[in-house]
PDB file of C-alpha atoms in Angstrom:
ATOM      1  CA  MET A  84      99.980  69.974 -81.076  1.00 96.00           C
ATOM      2  CA  LYS A  85      99.714  66.549 -82.691  1.00 95.00           C
ATOM      3  CA  GLN A  86      99.455  65.407 -86.279  1.00 97.00           C
ATOM      4  CA  TYR A  87      97.595  62.194 -87.095  1.00 97.00           C
ATOM      5  CA  LYS A  88      97.948  59.773 -89.980  1.00 96.00           C
ATOM      6  CA  LEU A  89      95.492  57.027 -90.970  1.00 95.00           C
ATOM      7  CA  VAL A  90      96.851  53.986 -92.748  1.00 93.00           C
ATOM      8  CA  ALA A  91      94.840  51.071 -94.101  1.00 90.00           C
ATOM      9  CA  GLY A  92      95.865  47.891 -92.314  1.00 84.00           C
ATOM     10  CA  PRO A  93      96.371  44.534 -94.027  1.00 78.00           C
ATOM     11  CA  THR A  94      93.133  42.971 -95.281  1.00 70.00           C
ATOM     12  CA  THR A  95      91.828  39.585 -94.216  1.00 59.00           C
ATOM     13  CA  SER A  96      91.819  38.405 -97.838  1.00 52.00           C
ATOM     14  CA  GLN A  97      95.624  38.229 -97.624  1.00 53.00           C
ATOM     15  CA  PHE A  98      95.300  35.363 -95.146  1.00 48.00           C
ATOM     16  CA  VAL A  99      92.472  33.294 -96.661  1.00 49.00           C
ATOM     17  CA  GLY A 100      93.226  29.651 -97.365  1.00 52.00           C
ATOM     18  CA  LYS A 101      95.903  29.196 -94.703  1.00 53.00           C
ATOM     19  CA  THR A 102      95.721  27.105 -91.575  1.00 53.00           C
ATOM     20  CA  ASP A 103      94.603  28.893 -88.424  1.00 55.00           C
ATOM     21  CA  ALA A 104      98.063  28.946 -86.837  1.00 51.00           C
ATOM     22  CA  SER A 105      99.841  30.385 -89.876  1.00 57.00           C
ATOM     23  CA  ASN A 106      96.918  32.729 -90.497  1.00 59.00           C
ATOM     24  CA  ASP A 107      97.236  34.263 -87.020  1.00 67.00           C
ATOM     25  CA  SER A 108     100.998  34.519 -87.269  1.00 77.00           C
ATOM     26  CA  ASP A 109     100.905  36.111 -90.727  1.00 77.00           C
ATOM     27  CA  ALA A 110      98.270  38.626 -89.621  1.00 76.00           C
ATOM     28  CA  VAL A 111     100.294  39.654 -86.568  1.00 82.00           C
ATOM     29  CA  ASN A 112     103.468  39.980 -88.646  1.00 85.00           C
ATOM     30  CA  SER A 113     101.697  42.084 -91.270  1.00 86.00           C
ATOM     31  CA  PHE A 114     100.395  44.554 -88.696  1.00 87.00           C
ATOM     32  CA  GLN A 115     103.776  44.588 -86.951  1.00 90.00           C
ATOM     33  CA  ASN A 116     105.526  45.412 -90.246  1.00 91.00           C
ATOM     34  CA  VAL A 117     103.214  48.354 -90.944  1.00 91.00           C
ATOM     35  CA  ILE A 118     103.636  49.721 -87.403  1.00 93.00           C
ATOM     36  CA  SER A 119     107.437  49.326 -87.577  1.00 95.00           C
ATOM     37  CA  GLN A 120     107.569  51.032 -90.979  1.00 95.00           C
ATOM     38  CA  TYR A 121     105.800  54.144 -89.681  1.00 96.00           C
ATOM     39  CA  ALA A 122     107.699  54.124 -86.379  1.00 95.00           C
ATOM     40  CA  ALA A 123     110.921  54.372 -88.398  1.00 97.00           C
ATOM     41  CA  GLN A 124     109.487  57.559 -89.948  1.00 96.00           C
ATOM     42  CA  GLY A 125     108.865  59.108 -86.518  1.00 96.00           C
ATOM     43  CA  TRP A 126     105.201  58.166 -86.088  1.00 97.00           C
ATOM     44  CA  SER A 127     103.879  56.644 -82.846  1.00 97.00           C
ATOM     45  CA  TYR A 128     101.171  54.004 -82.995  1.00 96.00           C
ATOM     46  CA  HIS A 129      97.967  55.374 -81.472  1.00 96.00           C
ATOM     47  CA  SER A 130      95.171  52.858 -82.143  1.00 95.00           C
ATOM     48  CA  MET A 131      93.476  50.529 -84.607  1.00 91.00           C
ATOM     49  CA  GLU A 132      89.928  51.356 -85.669  1.00 91.00           C
ATOM     50  CA  PRO A 133      87.585  48.925 -87.462  1.00 89.00           C
ATOM     51  CA  ILE A 134      85.508  50.254 -90.351  1.00 89.00           C
ATOM     52  CA  ASN A 135      82.578  48.010 -91.248  1.00 89.00           C
ATOM     53  CA  MET A 136      81.334  48.141 -94.821  1.00 88.00           C
ATOM     54  CA  ARG A 137      78.045  46.596 -95.895  1.00 88.00           C
ATOM     55  CA  SER A 138      76.620  46.304 -99.390  1.00 89.00           C
ATOM     56  CA  SER A 139      73.881  44.349-101.067  1.00 88.00           C
ATOM     57  CA  GLU A 140      72.962  43.211-104.539  1.00 87.00           C
ATOM     58  CA  THR A 141      69.794  41.783-106.001  1.00 87.00           C
ATOM     59  CA  LYS A 142      69.999  38.819-108.344  1.00 83.00           C
ATOM     60  CA  GLY A 143      67.301  37.239-110.421  1.00 78.00           C
ATOM     61  CA  CYS A 144      64.215  38.660-112.039  1.00 79.00           C
ATOM     62  CA  LEU A 145      60.604  39.257-111.152  1.00 74.00           C
ATOM     63  CA  PHE A 146      59.594  36.188-109.124  1.00 78.00           C
ATOM     64  CA  ASN A 147      63.020  34.777-108.252  1.00 80.00           C
ATOM     65  CA  LYS A 148      64.670  37.861-106.811  1.00 83.00           C
ATOM     66  CA  GLN A 149      67.241  37.242-104.133  1.00 87.00           C
ATOM     67  CA  THR A 150      69.132  39.864-102.157  1.00 87.00           C
ATOM     68  CA  ILE A 151      72.680  38.974-101.209  1.00 88.00           C
ATOM     69  CA  TYR A 152      74.432  40.927 -98.473  1.00 88.00           C
ATOM     70  CA  HIS A 153      78.179  41.419 -98.254  1.00 86.00           C
ATOM     71  CA  GLU A 154      80.061  42.588 -95.180  1.00 86.00           C
ATOM     72  CA  LYS A 155      83.724  43.395 -94.848  1.00 84.00           C
ATOM     73  CA  THR A 156      85.734  44.937 -92.045  1.00 84.00           C
ATOM     74  CA  PHE A 157      88.721  47.129 -92.801  1.00 84.00           C
ATOM     75  CA  TYR A 158      91.185  48.203 -90.150  1.00 87.00           C
ATOM     76  CA  MET A 159      92.673  51.676 -90.054  1.00 92.00           C
ATOM     77  CA  LEU A 160      95.871  52.102 -88.092  1.00 93.00           C
ATOM     78  CA  VAL A 161      96.115  55.505 -86.434  1.00 96.00           C
ATOM     79  CA  PHE A 162      99.541  57.053 -85.914  1.00 97.00           C
ATOM     80  CA  GLU A 163     100.448  60.335 -84.259  1.00 97.00           C
ATOM     81  CA  LYS A 164     103.442  62.609 -83.840  1.00 96.00           C
ATOM     82  CA  ASP A 165     104.150  65.988 -82.304  1.00 94.00           C
ATOM     83  CA  ILE A 166     104.471  68.909 -84.681  1.00 90.00           C
TER      84      ILE A 166
END
């Protein structure tokens, strides 16, 4: 039988404002650090699942209403181990 653990991965907001090359490298290192941390505790990496969140807000009044949509993707890292 297996036990599973879901862990929130690093968010993209941690990498905003950096050049593309350092952004990619920092993102890879962040995910690698999380995976290594749980591997040291006996967990095996299973997969990474995206979770898309969407929200909206309405600004303005009566005749000048404007709906603004926000989207954000979170990544859940899935780990497993035998119990």
